[in-house]
Tab-separated table of C-alpha atoms in Angstrom:
chain	number	residue	atom	x	y	z
A	1	MET	CA	-0.004	0.005	0.001
A	2	GLN	CA	2.807	2.377	0.896
A	3	ILE	CA	4.487	1.634	-2.456
A	4	ALA	CA	1.221	2.313	-4.316
A	5	ILE	CA	0.823	5.680	-2.574
A	6	LEU	CA	4.435	6.614	-3.278
A	7	SER	CA	4.083	5.656	-6.986
A	8	PHE	CA	0.870	7.663	-7.227
A	9	PHE	CA	2.557	10.644	-5.564
A	10	HIS	CA	5.580	10.368	-7.853
A	11	TYR	CA	3.420	10.205	-10.968
A	12	PHE	CA	1.907	13.587	-10.227
A	13	THR	CA	5.057	15.227	-8.940
A	14	PRO	CA	7.796	15.124	-11.579
A	15	MET	CA	11.292	15.679	-10.228
A	16	PHE	CA	11.819	18.724	-12.430
A	17	LYS	CA	9.695	21.809	-13.161
A	18	LYS	CA	6.312	21.062	-14.707
A	19	ARG	CA	5.957	21.958	-18.391
A	20	GLU	CA	3.317	24.683	-18.344
A	21	ASN	CA	3.436	26.381	-21.746
A	22	VAL	CA	5.426	26.263	-24.974
A	23	PHE	CA	6.968	29.723	-24.581
A	24	GLU	CA	8.366	28.846	-21.147
A	25	VAL	CA	9.752	25.539	-22.430
A	26	GLU	CA	11.440	27.133	-25.458
A	27	GLU	CA	12.460	30.567	-24.237
A	28	GLY	CA	12.239	30.269	-20.483
A	29	LYS	CA	15.049	29.973	-18.004
A	30	PHE	CA	13.992	26.831	-16.135
A	31	LEU	CA	14.828	23.211	-16.808
A	32	SER	CA	11.581	21.343	-17.648
A	33	PRO	CA	12.693	18.182	-19.428
A	34	LYS	CA	10.194	15.974	-21.223
A	35	PHE	CA	10.435	12.257	-20.558
A	36	ASP	CA	8.679	9.898	-22.982
A	37	VAL	CA	5.995	7.306	-22.187
A	38	ASP	CA	8.764	5.045	-20.829
A	39	GLY	CA	10.079	7.852	-18.607
A	40	LEU	CA	13.174	8.358	-20.751
A	41	ILE	CA	14.875	11.244	-22.554
A	42	PRO	CA	17.431	10.646	-25.350
A	43	VAL	CA	21.004	11.756	-24.691
A	44	ILE	CA	23.786	12.635	-27.118
A	45	THR	CA	27.271	12.262	-25.634
A	46	THR	CA	30.224	13.995	-27.291
A	47	ASP	CA	33.942	14.032	-26.530
A	48	CYS	CA	34.774	17.482	-25.123
A	49	LYS	CA	38.149	17.460	-26.858
A	50	SER	CA	37.525	16.066	-30.356
A	51	GLY	CA	33.849	16.997	-30.539
A	52	ASP	CA	33.102	13.491	-31.864
A	53	VAL	CA	29.831	11.855	-30.901
A	54	LEU	CA	30.717	9.000	-28.568
A	55	MET	CA	27.306	7.441	-27.967
A	56	HIS	CA	23.542	7.855	-28.007
A	57	GLY	CA	21.777	6.820	-24.797
A	58	TYR	CA	18.820	7.490	-22.565
A	59	MET	CA	18.312	8.938	-19.085
A	60	ASN	CA	15.400	8.738	-16.712
A	61	GLU	CA	14.745	11.458	-14.131
A	62	GLU	CA	17.102	9.894	-11.609
A	63	ALA	CA	19.930	9.458	-14.145
A	64	LEU	CA	19.669	13.107	-15.200
A	65	LYS	CA	19.675	14.269	-11.594
A	66	LYS	CA	22.685	12.103	-10.715
A	67	THR	CA	24.544	13.297	-13.830
A	68	ILE	CA	23.976	16.952	-12.867
A	69	GLU	CA	24.968	16.432	-9.240
A	70	THR	CA	27.910	14.005	-9.508
A	71	LYS	CA	29.260	15.405	-12.822
A	72	GLU	CA	29.651	11.823	-14.022
A	73	ALA	CA	27.380	10.466	-16.765
A	74	HIS	CA	24.556	8.229	-15.595
A	75	TYR	CA	22.130	6.628	-18.048
A	76	TRP	CA	19.169	4.310	-17.978
A	77	SER	CA	20.168	0.952	-19.440
A	78	ARG	CA	17.250	-0.247	-21.538
A	79	SER	CA	18.786	-3.737	-21.895
A	80	ARG	CA	19.422	-4.211	-18.158
A	81	LYS	CA	16.442	-2.062	-17.107
A	82	SER	CA	18.456	-0.304	-14.421
A	83	LEU	CA	20.334	2.875	-13.607
A	84	TRP	CA	23.736	2.763	-15.289
A	85	HIS	CA	26.717	4.655	-13.928
A	86	LYS	CA	28.790	4.600	-17.102
A	87	GLY	CA	32.279	3.203	-16.458
A	88	LYS	CA	31.488	1.715	-13.055
A	89	SER	CA	32.399	-1.791	-14.262
A	90	SER	CA	34.707	-0.945	-17.188
A	91	GLY	CA	36.542	1.940	-15.507
A	92	PHE	CA	35.651	4.230	-18.421
A	93	ILE	CA	33.965	6.965	-16.388
A	94	GLN	CA	32.630	9.968	-18.346
A	95	LYS	CA	33.388	13.253	-16.556
A	96	VAL	CA	30.731	15.735	-17.546
A	97	VAL	CA	32.016	19.120	-18.708
A	98	GLU	CA	28.712	20.608	-19.878
A	99	ILE	CA	25.056	19.673	-20.226
A	100	ARG	CA	22.827	21.275	-22.867
A	101	ILE	CA	19.071	20.954	-23.311
A	102	ASP	CA	17.306	21.473	-26.634
A	103	ASP	CA	14.531	23.864	-27.679
A	104	ASP	CA	11.539	21.725	-26.684
A	105	GLN	CA	13.550	20.132	-23.849
A	106	ASP	CA	13.034	16.561	-25.026
A	107	SER	CA	16.676	15.695	-25.631
A	108	VAL	CA	19.974	16.259	-23.831
A	109	TRP	CA	23.523	16.840	-25.077
A	110	ILE	CA	26.388	16.155	-22.693
A	111	LYS	CA	30.038	16.948	-23.366
A	112	VAL	CA	32.330	14.559	-21.510
A	113	ASP	CA	36.003	13.994	-20.789
A	114	ILE	CA	37.018	10.328	-21.128
A	115	GLY	CA	40.783	10.958	-21.008
A	116	SER	CA	42.493	8.278	-23.070
A	117	GLY	CA	39.614	5.867	-22.507
A	118	ALA	CA	36.832	4.524	-24.676
A	119	SER	CA	33.083	4.648	-24.730
A	120	CYS	CA	31.870	1.730	-26.831
A	121	HIS	CA	31.205	-1.761	-25.453
A	122	VAL	CA	32.579	-3.281	-28.669
A	123	GLY	CA	36.001	-1.788	-27.822
A	124	TYR	CA	36.168	1.314	-29.968
A	125	LYS	CA	36.491	4.871	-28.685
A	126	SER	CA	33.190	5.994	-30.209
A	127	CYS	CA	30.151	3.831	-30.819
A	128	PHE	CA	29.953	5.493	-34.252
A	129	TYR	CA	33.003	3.764	-35.720
A	130	ARG	CA	31.442	3.016	-39.126
A	131	SER	CA	30.555	5.354	-41.990
A	132	VAL	CA	27.714	4.903	-44.495
A	133	PRO	CA	28.557	5.728	-48.138
A	134	LEU	CA	26.592	8.566	-49.722
A	135	GLY	CA	24.972	8.600	-53.130
A	136	LYS	CA	22.744	6.394	-55.283
A	137	ILE	CA	21.944	3.063	-53.623
A	138	LYS	CA	22.294	0.087	-55.981
A	139	ASP	CA	21.100	-2.619	-53.574
A	140	SER	CA	19.822	-1.485	-50.179
A	141	ASN	CA	20.453	-4.978	-48.809
A	142	LYS	CA	24.156	-4.686	-49.504
A	143	ILE	CA	25.223	-1.218	-48.404
A	144	GLU	CA	28.849	-1.641	-47.332
A	145	ILE	CA	29.843	0.472	-44.366
A	146	GLU	CA	33.431	1.579	-43.753
A	147	PHE	CA	35.317	1.252	-40.483
A	148	LYS	CA	36.637	4.700	-39.503
A	149	GLU	CA	38.313	3.458	-36.343
A	150	LYS	CA	40.854	0.855	-37.319
A	151	GLU	CA	41.882	-0.413	-33.878
A	152	LYS	CA	39.971	-1.210	-30.700
A	153	LYS	CA	40.986	0.705	-27.592
A	154	PHE	CA	40.403	-2.309	-25.339
A	155	ASP	CA	39.441	-5.973	-25.389
A	156	PRO	CA	35.772	-6.260	-24.361
A	157	LYS	CA	36.245	-9.885	-23.249
A	158	LYS	CA	38.820	-8.816	-20.666
A	159	VAL	CA	36.925	-5.739	-19.488
A	160	TYR	CA	33.360	-7.037	-19.384
A	161	LYS	CA	34.163	-10.717	-18.703
A	162	ASN	CA	30.881	-12.612	-18.510
A	163	ASN	CA	28.507	-9.619	-18.761
A	164	SER	CA	25.850	-10.152	-21.411
A	165	ASN	CA	26.077	-8.126	-24.627
A	166	PRO	CA	23.635	-5.178	-24.560
A	167	THR	CA	23.122	-5.326	-28.346
A	168	LYS	CA	19.753	-6.785	-29.275
A	169	LEU	CA	18.573	-7.841	-32.709
B	1	MET	CA	-6.716	-5.920	-50.919
B	2	GLN	CA	-3.758	-4.748	-52.912
B	3	ILE	CA	-2.785	-2.372	-50.112
B	4	ALA	CA	-3.051	-5.181	-47.565
B	5	ILE	CA	-0.774	-7.397	-49.619
B	6	LEU	CA	1.717	-4.584	-50.120
B	7	SER	CA	1.734	-3.803	-46.382
B	8	PHE	CA	2.200	-7.474	-45.563
B	9	PHE	CA	5.030	-7.734	-48.078
B	10	HIS	CA	6.679	-4.578	-46.745
B	11	TYR	CA	6.466	-5.804	-43.136
B	12	PHE	CA	8.551	-8.852	-43.977
B	13	THR	CA	10.920	-7.126	-46.363
B	14	PRO	CA	12.699	-4.278	-44.648
B	15	MET	CA	14.333	-1.784	-47.001
B	16	PHE	CA	17.802	-2.492	-45.565
B	17	LYS	CA	19.645	-5.750	-44.784
B	18	LYS	CA	17.944	-7.976	-42.236
B	19	ARG	CA	19.604	-8.101	-38.799
B	20	GLU	CA	20.685	-11.727	-38.556
B	21	ASN	CA	23.137	-11.921	-35.662
B	22	VAL	CA	24.839	-9.626	-33.143
B	23	PHE	CA	28.347	-10.131	-34.516
B	24	GLU	CA	27.274	-9.072	-38.015
B	25	VAL	CA	25.454	-6.026	-36.665
B	26	GLU	CA	28.414	-4.875	-34.530
B	27	GLU	CA	31.441	-5.962	-36.529
B	28	GLY	CA	30.027	-6.628	-39.989
B	29	LYS	CA	30.350	-4.502	-43.084
B	30	PHE	CA	26.672	-4.121	-44.022
B	31	LEU	CA	24.179	-1.474	-43.018
B	32	SER	CA	21.367	-3.159	-41.002
B	33	PRO	CA	19.693	-0.319	-39.112
B	34	LYS	CA	17.208	-1.027	-36.349
B	35	PHE	CA	13.960	0.934	-36.444
B	36	ASP	CA	11.881	1.038	-33.251
B	37	VAL	CA	8.248	-0.058	-32.821
B	38	ASP	CA	7.175	3.195	-34.516
B	39	GLY	CA	9.520	2.521	-37.444
B	40	LEU	CA	11.949	5.258	-36.380
B	41	ILE	CA	15.672	5.547	-35.639
B	42	PRO	CA	17.082	8.471	-33.603
B	43	VAL	CA	19.445	10.841	-35.425
B	44	ILE	CA	22.130	13.165	-34.066
B	45	THR	CA	22.955	16.060	-36.371
B	46	THR	CA	26.219	17.945	-35.934
B	47	ASP	CA	27.715	20.961	-37.708
B	48	CYS	CA	30.622	19.689	-39.858
B	49	LYS	CA	32.596	22.847	-39.149
B	50	SER	CA	32.137	23.593	-35.439
B	51	GLY	CA	31.296	20.031	-34.376
B	52	ASP	CA	28.371	21.387	-32.342
B	53	VAL	CA	25.249	19.301	-32.042
B	54	LEU	CA	22.564	21.099	-34.055
B	55	MET	CA	19.541	18.896	-33.389
B	56	HIS	CA	18.220	15.504	-32.360
B	57	GLY	CA	15.653	14.003	-34.728
B	58	TYR	CA	14.257	10.782	-36.117
B	59	MET	CA	14.262	9.057	-39.496
B	60	ASN	CA	12.111	6.257	-40.895
B	61	GLU	CA	13.406	3.930	-43.609
B	62	GLU	CA	12.428	6.292	-46.393
B	63	ALA	CA	14.045	9.331	-44.736
B	64	LEU	CA	17.313	7.446	-44.247
B	65	LYS	CA	17.295	6.267	-47.864
B	66	LYS	CA	16.555	9.781	-49.157
B	67	THR	CA	19.288	11.268	-46.955
B	68	ILE	CA	21.852	8.778	-48.290
B	69	GLU	CA	20.847	9.302	-51.932
B	70	THR	CA	20.188	13.048	-52.079
B	71	LYS	CA	22.910	14.047	-49.583
B	72	GLU	CA	20.372	16.374	-47.975
B	73	ALA	CA	18.984	15.590	-44.515
B	74	HIS	CA	15.481	14.119	-44.451
B	75	TYR	CA	13.740	13.279	-41.188
B	76	TRP	CA	10.429	11.911	-40.020
B	77	SER	CA	8.447	14.693	-38.374
B	78	ARG	CA	6.722	13.178	-35.357
B	79	SER	CA	4.547	16.281	-34.879
B	80	ARG	CA	3.359	16.434	-38.511
B	81	LYS	CA	3.539	12.652	-39.027
B	82	SER	CA	5.180	13.057	-42.423
B	83	LEU	CA	8.499	12.904	-44.239
B	84	TRP	CA	10.402	16.120	-43.599
B	85	HIS	CA	12.954	17.479	-46.033
B	86	LYS	CA	14.728	19.791	-43.613
B	87	GLY	CA	14.953	23.329	-44.964
B	88	LYS	CA	12.373	22.860	-47.717
B	89	SER	CA	10.154	25.597	-46.256
B	90	SER	CA	12.716	27.615	-44.286
B	91	GLY	CA	15.514	27.450	-46.849
B	92	PHE	CA	17.878	26.014	-44.238
B	93	ILE	CA	18.878	22.857	-46.139
B	94	GLN	CA	21.362	20.544	-44.405
B	95	LYS	CA	23.980	19.237	-46.843
B	96	VAL	CA	25.166	15.888	-45.562
B	97	VAL	CA	28.938	15.469	-45.399
B	98	GLU	CA	29.053	12.125	-43.592
B	99	ILE	CA	26.712	9.544	-42.100
B	100	ARG	CA	27.831	7.288	-39.239
B	101	ILE	CA	25.996	4.324	-37.706
B	102	ASP	CA	26.575	3.119	-34.152
B	103	ASP	CA	27.659	-0.260	-32.774
B	104	ASP	CA	24.216	-1.887	-32.523
B	105	GLN	CA	22.961	0.158	-35.496
B	106	ASP	CA	20.045	1.705	-33.639
B	107	SER	CA	21.116	5.336	-33.961
B	108	VAL	CA	22.556	7.555	-36.678
B	109	TRP	CA	24.998	10.473	-36.597
B	110	ILE	CA	25.050	12.853	-39.549
B	111	LYS	CA	27.539	15.666	-40.073
B	112	VAL	CA	26.024	18.483	-42.080
B	113	ASP	CA	26.984	21.780	-43.710
B	114	ILE	CA	24.436	24.538	-43.063
B	115	GLY	CA	26.601	27.381	-44.350
B	116	SER	CA	25.706	30.535	-42.444
B	117	GLY	CA	22.201	29.223	-41.762
B	118	ALA	CA	20.443	27.898	-38.706
B	119	SER	CA	18.870	24.661	-37.609
B	120	CYS	CA	16.442	25.460	-34.804
B	121	HIS	CA	12.792	26.409	-35.341
B	122	VAL	CA	13.028	28.891	-32.436
B	123	GLY	CA	15.568	30.889	-34.456
B	124	TYR	CA	18.901	29.832	-32.973
B	125	LYS	CA	21.702	28.106	-34.879
B	126	SER	CA	21.600	24.981	-32.699
B	127	CYS	CA	18.573	23.596	-30.903
B	128	PHE	CA	20.859	23.151	-27.881
B	129	TYR	CA	21.174	26.844	-27.050
B	130	ARG	CA	20.820	26.478	-23.301
B	131	SER	CA	23.189	25.014	-20.715
B	132	VAL	CA	22.249	23.242	-17.471
B	133	PRO	CA	24.340	24.146	-14.396
B	134	LEU	CA	26.323	21.301	-12.823
B	135	GLY	CA	26.597	20.458	-9.128
B	136	LYS	CA	24.310	20.044	-6.130
B	137	ILE	CA	20.680	20.792	-6.915
B	138	LYS	CA	18.979	22.961	-4.291
B	139	ASP	CA	15.476	22.904	-5.776
B	140	SER	CA	14.901	20.701	-8.817
B	141	ASN	CA	11.821	22.768	-9.706
B	142	LYS	CA	13.942	25.881	-10.144
B	143	ILE	CA	17.055	24.858	-12.059
B	144	GLU	CA	18.010	27.966	-14.017
B	145	ILE	CA	19.409	27.240	-17.468
B	146	GLU	CA	21.793	29.635	-19.215
B	147	PHE	CA	21.446	30.885	-22.796
B	148	LYS	CA	24.673	30.087	-24.657
B	149	GLU	CA	23.487	31.609	-27.913
B	150	LYS	CA	22.665	35.244	-27.296
B	151	GLU	CA	21.098	36.181	-30.612
B	152	LYS	CA	18.684	34.454	-32.935
B	153	LYS	CA	19.873	33.838	-36.487
B	154	PHE	CA	16.427	34.475	-37.945
B	155	ASP	CA	12.894	35.518	-37.013
B	156	PRO	CA	10.719	32.356	-36.908
B	157	LYS	CA	7.542	34.407	-37.478
B	158	LYS	CA	8.875	35.637	-40.827
B	159	VAL	CA	10.298	32.298	-41.918
B	160	TYR	CA	7.577	29.914	-40.787
B	161	LYS	CA	4.619	32.330	-41.072
B	162	ASN	CA	1.495	30.452	-40.016
B	163	ASN	CA	3.018	26.988	-39.604
B	164	SER	CA	2.125	25.450	-36.256
B	165	ASN	CA	4.844	25.158	-33.616
B	166	PRO	CA	6.246	21.584	-33.471
B	167	THR	CA	6.966	21.867	-29.735
B	168	LYS	CA	4.454	19.909	-27.678
B	169	LEU	CA	3.995	19.975	-23.925
């Protein structure tokens, strides 16, 4: 019963400022993030030095709050269905340099410092290690993508050991 | 009946290569993007010159194909529920310089050239024109965000005229 009351209370009291009108959301000075039906907001993570996009993830209210307060990136892991302090198991912590929010406050951009580390569970620095060729498509079932990172920064088998692969078909 | 058959056929024949196993998706050389239950894939758009994130959007299969082939960014507008050739009404076309796909191929990063134009419907160059302060939160209902872009690049009222605002509460 206590849990039910707490859930009910939480549902009607978002952690951040309530979204009251479009002008306030777009031109106002208060953070009023929009979380989707699953309680998540998409997050773009870039390397503060190179500017490269490292990963695309999601945060729930708690992950966003923890990221702001601890200055270390926290996400919501959709595969594990739990709060995810990035780097806690791999050692590849993301130190947050800046957080930006977009016009309608339904996505977040964080700039992070990963030192000489990596961000991708496959072993590359960025998750976006492959490039898609531009121009007329001959056969959309055989579009060959090009590896832009040639070497892995670490061996995932050694770092993650027996953890299950988050990639889903 | 014909429509039903076409829909059925389309459901079982995705436009791009079928995702057959995790290794192929992560380490293979073919584009096999994952579209969510709504048929969409999230897209990060950065400025090819400054590296700044300009916007976060979504593409469906057709938008991704058109972006690859025309080298101009096409998205799926979730507010208008239609294909969206960015810049067609505003003039702010995004010329695509590179497309990257991430490890599990469920998000896209495009680098674009917008010349001296803008990307945000509110009038700023980037949609991410406000910064969230880091550190201990005193009152999460009153987190003041800081404008990092001081001046709008254009007047949305003149450019978009009577188009409805895509921002939803």
